[in-house]
Amino acid sequence: EVQLVESGGGLVQPGGSLRLSCAASGFTFSSYEMNWVRQAPGKGLEWVSYISSSGSTIYYADSVKGRFTISRDNAKNSLYLQMNSLRAEDTAVYYCASIPAAAGTYFDYWGQGTLVTVSS
Amino acid sequence: SYVLTQPPSVSVAPGQTARITCGGNNIGSKSVHWYQQKPGQAPVLVVYDDSDRPSGIPERFSGSNSGNTATLTISRVEAGDEADYYCQVWDSSSDYPIFGGGTKLTVL
């Protein structure tokens, strides 16, 4: 069974930092492209960042570029998101989501999400 | 950047057919994917590549895409289909995914 389990969310002050993790199991993690997608309270889905299966290609949404860093450890079947200089507008549930191998452009599996609250 | 437009809400009686649209400039040339999200839960892929269904998704869910509009069709709607639905494409010009604003499906 495919599982993606996020952790690391919590309450942080504006300007602070947080590191999210996503533990993957039940599939060949090293073959999948991975993403972070967030959802502010009561709002829609917003893509945050992408990393290729090898980690060699990375993209960010303009809203987080220069503040967030995505990375992965294929040996540990884990995905990460380092979030710095956090703002109130970064408050959201953060999901990790996989893109299937063989040039898929959709998210086939999602984690349950971890809530990040940026507030003083 | 590329914009996807969805109606905020769609209402349908049980047993009827719901159609949720997703508008975008020449969206027919792109692959469109649809997600269902129930309150407090993560999104679930229900249609990918315009009209394919992942395993475990009922045949009642189908999709089409042509011109400037993609459509998710849910036949014989059930109370359990009540959820938010999001369309998504991969914007090749910016090389990242785009989501529509979401449509809340209400089963009357």
Short mmCIF file of N, CA and C in Angstrom, two decimals, chain A:
data_model
loop_
_atom_site.label_atom_id
_atom_site.label_comp_id
_atom_site.label_asym_id
_atom_site.label_seq_id
_atom_site.Cartn_x
_atom_site.Cartn_y
_atom_site.Cartn_z
N GLU A 1 0.85 -1.20 0.00
CA GLU A 1 0.00 0.00 0.00
C GLU A 1 0.89 1.25 0.00
N VAL A 2 0.59 2.16 -0.91
CA VAL A 2 1.34 3.40 -0.97
C VAL A 2 0.98 4.28 0.22
N GLN A 3 2.01 4.81 0.87
CA GLN A 3 1.77 5.75 1.97
C GLN A 3 2.74 6.92 1.88
N LEU A 4 2.20 8.10 2.07
CA LEU A 4 2.99 9.32 2.21
C LEU A 4 2.58 9.95 3.53
N VAL A 5 3.54 10.13 4.42
CA VAL A 5 3.22 10.65 5.76
C VAL A 5 4.07 11.88 6.03
N GLU A 6 3.37 13.03 6.11
CA GLU A 6 4.06 14.29 6.39
C GLU A 6 4.20 14.51 7.89
N SER A 7 5.22 15.27 8.25
CA SER A 7 5.43 15.66 9.64
C SER A 7 6.21 16.96 9.66
N GLY A 8 6.26 17.57 10.84
CA GLY A 8 7.07 18.77 11.01
C GLY A 8 6.30 20.08 11.06
N GLY A 9 5.00 20.02 10.85
CA GLY A 9 4.21 21.24 10.91
C GLY A 9 4.07 21.75 12.34
N GLY A 10 3.54 22.95 12.45
CA GLY A 10 3.34 23.53 13.77
C GLY A 10 3.18 25.03 13.70
N LEU A 11 3.22 25.64 14.88
CA LEU A 11 3.08 27.09 14.99
C LEU A 11 4.46 27.73 14.99
N VAL A 12 4.64 28.74 14.17
CA VAL A 12 5.93 29.43 14.08
C VAL A 12 5.65 30.92 13.92
N GLN A 13 6.55 31.72 14.45
CA GLN A 13 6.40 33.17 14.34
C GLN A 13 6.82 33.67 12.96
N PRO A 14 6.25 34.78 12.53
CA PRO A 14 6.69 35.37 11.25
C PRO A 14 8.19 35.58 11.25
N GLY A 15 8.81 35.23 10.12
CA GLY A 15 10.26 35.32 10.00
C GLY A 15 10.97 34.06 10.44
N GLY A 16 10.24 33.14 11.03
CA GLY A 16 10.85 31.91 11.52
C GLY A 16 11.03 30.86 10.45
N SER A 17 11.51 29.70 10.88
CA SER A 17 11.79 28.60 9.96
C SER A 17 11.14 27.32 10.45
N LEU A 18 10.93 26.41 9.50
CA LEU A 18 10.34 25.11 9.80
C LEU A 18 10.81 24.14 8.72
N ARG A 19 10.99 22.88 9.10
CA ARG A 19 11.36 21.87 8.12
C ARG A 19 10.30 20.77 8.11
N LEU A 20 9.69 20.59 6.96
CA LEU A 20 8.71 19.53 6.80
C LEU A 20 9.37 18.29 6.23
N SER A 21 8.84 17.13 6.62
CA SER A 21 9.32 15.86 6.09
C SER A 21 8.14 15.07 5.54
N CYS A 22 8.43 14.20 4.60
CA CYS A 22 7.42 13.31 4.03
C CYS A 22 8.07 11.94 3.88
N ALA A 23 7.56 10.97 4.63
CA ALA A 23 8.09 9.61 4.58
C ALA A 23 7.25 8.78 3.62
N ALA A 24 7.91 8.16 2.66
CA ALA A 24 7.22 7.39 1.64
C ALA A 24 7.42 5.90 1.84
N SER A 25 6.40 5.12 1.52
CA SER A 25 6.50 3.67 1.58
C SER A 25 5.50 3.05 0.61
N GLY A 26 5.76 1.80 0.24
CA GLY A 26 4.83 1.07 -0.61
C GLY A 26 5.05 1.26 -2.10
N PHE A 27 6.07 2.01 -2.48
CA PHE A 27 6.38 2.18 -3.89
C PHE A 27 7.86 2.53 -4.02
N THR A 28 8.36 2.50 -5.24
CA THR A 28 9.78 2.77 -5.48
C THR A 28 9.99 4.28 -5.51
N PHE A 29 10.25 4.82 -4.33
CA PHE A 29 10.34 6.27 -4.16
C PHE A 29 11.33 6.90 -5.13
N SER A 30 12.43 6.25 -5.35
CA SER A 30 13.51 6.84 -6.17
C SER A 30 13.12 6.99 -7.63
N SER A 31 12.01 6.38 -8.02
CA SER A 31 11.55 6.48 -9.41
C SER A 31 10.50 7.57 -9.61
N TYR A 32 10.05 8.18 -8.53
CA TYR A 32 8.95 9.13 -8.61
C TYR A 32 9.43 10.56 -8.45
N GLU A 33 8.81 11.43 -9.21
CA GLU A 33 8.97 12.86 -9.01
C GLU A 33 8.05 13.26 -7.84
N MET A 34 8.50 14.21 -7.04
CA MET A 34 7.76 14.56 -5.84
C MET A 34 7.48 16.06 -5.78
N ASN A 35 6.44 16.40 -5.06
CA ASN A 35 6.02 17.78 -4.96
C ASN A 35 5.51 18.11 -3.56
N TRP A 36 5.47 19.41 -3.29
CA TRP A 36 4.73 19.94 -2.15
C TRP A 36 3.61 20.81 -2.70
N VAL A 37 2.42 20.59 -2.18
CA VAL A 37 1.23 21.36 -2.55
C VAL A 37 0.61 21.84 -1.25
N ARG A 38 0.17 23.08 -1.20
CA ARG A 38 -0.41 23.60 0.04
C ARG A 38 -1.82 24.10 -0.17
N GLN A 39 -2.53 24.23 0.95
CA GLN A 39 -3.91 24.69 0.92
C GLN A 39 -4.15 25.57 2.14
N ALA A 40 -4.30 26.86 1.90
CA ALA A 40 -4.61 27.79 2.98
C ALA A 40 -6.01 27.50 3.50
N PRO A 41 -6.29 27.85 4.74
CA PRO A 41 -7.61 27.55 5.32
C PRO A 41 -8.75 28.10 4.47
N GLY A 42 -9.65 27.22 4.07
CA GLY A 42 -10.80 27.61 3.29
C GLY A 42 -10.52 27.97 1.84
N LYS A 43 -9.30 27.72 1.40
CA LYS A 43 -8.91 28.09 0.03
C LYS A 43 -8.62 26.86 -0.82
N GLY A 44 -8.22 27.12 -2.06
CA GLY A 44 -7.93 26.04 -2.99
C GLY A 44 -6.50 25.52 -2.88
N LEU A 45 -6.18 24.63 -3.81
CA LEU A 45 -4.86 24.01 -3.83
C LEU A 45 -3.86 24.91 -4.54
N GLU A 46 -2.65 24.97 -3.99
CA GLU A 46 -1.57 25.77 -4.60
C GLU A 46 -0.31 24.93 -4.62
N TRP A 47 0.22 24.70 -5.82
CA TRP A 47 1.49 23.99 -5.94
C TRP A 47 2.62 24.85 -5.38
N VAL A 48 3.55 24.22 -4.66
CA VAL A 48 4.64 24.93 -4.01
C VAL A 48 6.01 24.62 -4.65
N SER A 49 6.30 23.33 -4.82
CA SER A 49 7.63 22.98 -5.30
C SER A 49 7.65 21.58 -5.87
N TYR A 50 8.60 21.34 -6.79
CA TYR A 50 8.78 20.07 -7.48
C TYR A 50 10.25 19.65 -7.42
N ILE A 51 10.46 18.33 -7.32
CA ILE A 51 11.82 17.81 -7.41
C ILE A 51 11.78 16.53 -8.24
N SER A 52 12.70 16.39 -9.16
CA SER A 52 12.76 15.21 -10.01
C SER A 52 13.19 13.99 -9.20
N SER A 53 13.09 12.83 -9.82
CA SER A 53 13.38 11.59 -9.10
C SER A 53 14.81 11.53 -8.58
N SER A 54 15.73 12.09 -9.34
CA SER A 54 17.14 12.09 -8.92
C SER A 54 17.50 13.29 -8.05
N GLY A 55 16.62 14.29 -8.05
CA GLY A 55 16.91 15.51 -7.31
C GLY A 55 17.64 16.56 -8.14
N SER A 56 17.89 16.25 -9.41
CA SER A 56 18.69 17.16 -10.23
C SER A 56 17.90 18.34 -10.76
N THR A 57 16.58 18.21 -10.81
CA THR A 57 15.73 19.30 -11.32
C THR A 57 14.76 19.72 -10.24
N ILE A 58 14.70 21.01 -10.00
CA ILE A 58 13.87 21.58 -8.94
C ILE A 58 13.17 22.82 -9.46
N TYR A 59 11.90 22.96 -9.09
CA TYR A 59 11.13 24.16 -9.43
C TYR A 59 10.43 24.66 -8.17
N TYR A 60 10.17 25.96 -8.16
CA TYR A 60 9.43 26.58 -7.06
C TYR A 60 8.37 27.53 -7.61
N ALA A 61 7.28 27.65 -6.88
CA ALA A 61 6.32 28.70 -7.17
C ALA A 61 6.96 30.04 -6.84
N ASP A 62 6.56 31.07 -7.56
CA ASP A 62 7.13 32.40 -7.33
C ASP A 62 6.92 32.86 -5.89
N SER A 63 5.81 32.44 -5.29
CA SER A 63 5.46 32.89 -3.96
C SER A 63 6.42 32.39 -2.88
N VAL A 64 7.21 31.35 -3.18
CA VAL A 64 8.12 30.80 -2.17
C VAL A 64 9.58 30.80 -2.62
N LYS A 65 9.81 31.19 -3.85
CA LYS A 65 11.18 31.16 -4.40
C LYS A 65 12.11 32.02 -3.55
N GLY A 66 13.26 31.46 -3.23
CA GLY A 66 14.24 32.18 -2.41
C GLY A 66 14.05 32.00 -0.92
N ARG A 67 12.92 31.44 -0.51
CA ARG A 67 12.64 31.22 0.92
C ARG A 67 12.53 29.74 1.26
N PHE A 68 12.01 28.94 0.33
CA PHE A 68 11.81 27.50 0.57
C PHE A 68 12.85 26.71 -0.23
N THR A 69 13.23 25.55 0.33
CA THR A 69 14.15 24.64 -0.35
C THR A 69 13.61 23.22 -0.27
N ILE A 70 13.43 22.60 -1.42
CA ILE A 70 12.98 21.21 -1.48
C ILE A 70 14.20 20.31 -1.63
N SER A 71 14.14 19.14 -1.02
CA SER A 71 15.21 18.16 -1.17
C SER A 71 14.65 16.77 -0.93
N ARG A 72 15.42 15.78 -1.23
CA ARG A 72 14.99 14.39 -1.03
C ARG A 72 16.19 13.52 -0.69
N ASP A 73 15.92 12.42 -0.01
CA ASP A 73 16.93 11.42 0.30
C ASP A 73 16.36 10.09 -0.14
N ASN A 74 16.75 9.63 -1.31
CA ASN A 74 16.19 8.40 -1.85
C ASN A 74 16.58 7.16 -1.02
N ALA A 75 17.71 7.24 -0.34
CA ALA A 75 18.12 6.13 0.51
C ALA A 75 17.20 5.99 1.72
N LYS A 76 16.60 7.12 2.12
CA LYS A 76 15.70 7.11 3.28
C LYS A 76 14.24 7.22 2.87
N ASN A 77 13.97 7.18 1.56
CA ASN A 77 12.59 7.30 1.06
C ASN A 77 11.89 8.52 1.66
N SER A 78 12.58 9.64 1.63
CA SER A 78 12.06 10.82 2.28
C SER A 78 12.19 12.08 1.43
N LEU A 79 11.20 12.94 1.59
CA LEU A 79 11.13 14.24 0.92
C LEU A 79 11.11 15.30 2.01
N TYR A 80 11.72 16.46 1.71
CA TYR A 80 11.80 17.52 2.71
C TYR A 80 11.42 18.87 2.10
N LEU A 81 11.01 19.78 2.98
CA LEU A 81 10.80 21.16 2.58
C LEU A 81 11.30 22.06 3.71
N GLN A 82 12.40 22.74 3.45
CA GLN A 82 12.93 23.71 4.40
C GLN A 82 12.29 25.05 4.11
N MET A 83 11.60 25.59 5.10
CA MET A 83 10.86 26.84 4.92
C MET A 83 11.48 27.91 5.82
N ASN A 84 12.02 28.95 5.21
CA ASN A 84 12.62 30.06 5.94
C ASN A 84 11.84 31.35 5.70
N SER A 85 12.09 32.35 6.52
CA SER A 85 11.45 33.66 6.37
C SER A 85 9.94 33.52 6.20
N LEU A 86 9.34 32.75 7.07
CA LEU A 86 7.91 32.45 6.93
C LEU A 86 7.05 33.68 7.16
N ARG A 87 5.96 33.72 6.41
CA ARG A 87 5.01 34.82 6.45
C ARG A 87 3.63 34.30 6.84
N ALA A 88 2.76 35.21 7.24
CA ALA A 88 1.41 34.80 7.60
C ALA A 88 0.72 34.10 6.44
N GLU A 89 1.00 34.53 5.24
CA GLU A 89 0.35 33.95 4.05
C GLU A 89 0.87 32.55 3.71
N ASP A 90 1.87 32.08 4.43
CA ASP A 90 2.34 30.70 4.25
C ASP A 90 1.53 29.72 5.10
N THR A 91 0.64 30.25 5.94
CA THR A 91 -0.22 29.39 6.76
C THR A 91 -1.08 28.51 5.87
N ALA A 92 -0.96 27.21 6.04
CA ALA A 92 -1.66 26.27 5.17
C ALA A 92 -1.41 24.85 5.64
N VAL A 93 -2.21 23.94 5.11
CA VAL A 93 -1.90 22.51 5.19
C VAL A 93 -0.97 22.20 4.02
N TYR A 94 0.15 21.56 4.32
CA TYR A 94 1.13 21.22 3.30
C TYR A 94 1.05 19.71 3.02
N TYR A 95 0.84 19.39 1.74
CA TYR A 95 0.76 17.99 1.32
C TYR A 95 1.98 17.64 0.48
N CYS A 96 2.51 16.45 0.68
CA CYS A 96 3.44 15.94 -0.32
C CYS A 96 2.63 15.08 -1.28
N ALA A 97 3.03 15.12 -2.55
CA ALA A 97 2.27 14.43 -3.58
C ALA A 97 3.24 13.90 -4.64
N SER A 98 2.97 12.71 -5.12
CA SER A 98 3.87 12.07 -6.07
C SER A 98 3.34 12.19 -7.50
N ILE A 99 4.27 12.23 -8.41
CA ILE A 99 3.96 12.16 -9.84
C ILE A 99 4.49 10.83 -10.33
N PRO A 100 3.67 10.07 -11.03
CA PRO A 100 4.12 8.73 -11.43
C PRO A 100 5.27 8.79 -12.41
N ALA A 101 6.01 7.72 -12.45
CA ALA A 101 7.11 7.62 -13.38
C ALA A 101 6.55 7.63 -14.81
N ALA A 102 7.40 7.75 -15.79
CA ALA A 102 7.01 7.74 -17.21
C ALA A 102 6.24 8.99 -17.60
N ALA A 103 6.76 10.14 -17.21
CA ALA A 103 6.28 11.44 -17.71
C ALA A 103 4.83 11.75 -17.38
N GLY A 104 4.38 11.37 -16.22
CA GLY A 104 3.05 11.79 -15.81
C GLY A 104 3.06 13.28 -15.48
N THR A 105 1.88 13.91 -15.56
CA THR A 105 1.77 15.32 -15.20
C THR A 105 0.73 15.52 -14.12
N TYR A 106 0.35 14.42 -13.46
CA TYR A 106 -0.66 14.50 -12.43
C TYR A 106 -0.12 13.90 -11.13
N PHE A 107 -0.84 14.19 -10.05
CA PHE A 107 -0.45 13.73 -8.71
C PHE A 107 -1.26 12.49 -8.38
N ASP A 108 -0.58 11.35 -8.34
CA ASP A 108 -1.35 10.12 -8.14
C ASP A 108 -1.55 9.76 -6.67
N TYR A 109 -0.61 10.13 -5.81
CA TYR A 109 -0.77 9.86 -4.38
C TYR A 109 -0.47 11.12 -3.57
N TRP A 110 -1.23 11.28 -2.49
CA TRP A 110 -1.09 12.42 -1.61
C TRP A 110 -0.94 11.94 -0.17
N GLY A 111 -0.18 12.69 0.61
CA GLY A 111 -0.15 12.44 2.04
C GLY A 111 -1.38 13.06 2.70
N GLN A 112 -1.48 12.91 4.01
CA GLN A 112 -2.64 13.43 4.73
C GLN A 112 -2.48 14.91 5.08
N GLY A 113 -1.27 15.43 4.91
CA GLY A 113 -1.04 16.84 5.14
C GLY A 113 -0.54 17.16 6.54
N THR A 114 0.19 18.26 6.66
CA THR A 114 0.65 18.75 7.95
C THR A 114 0.40 20.26 7.98
N LEU A 115 -0.16 20.74 9.07
CA LEU A 115 -0.57 22.14 9.18
C LEU A 115 0.57 23.01 9.66
N VAL A 116 0.80 24.07 8.90
CA VAL A 116 1.78 25.09 9.28
C VAL A 116 1.02 26.38 9.57
N THR A 117 1.21 26.91 10.76
CA THR A 117 0.57 28.16 11.14
C THR A 117 1.64 29.19 11.45
N VAL A 118 1.61 30.29 10.73
CA VAL A 118 2.58 31.37 10.94
C VAL A 118 1.84 32.53 11.61
N SER A 119 2.17 32.75 12.87
CA SER A 119 1.46 33.77 13.64
C SER A 119 2.28 34.16 14.86
N SER A 120 2.13 35.40 15.26
CA SER A 120 2.81 35.86 16.47
C SER A 120 1.90 35.72 17.68
#
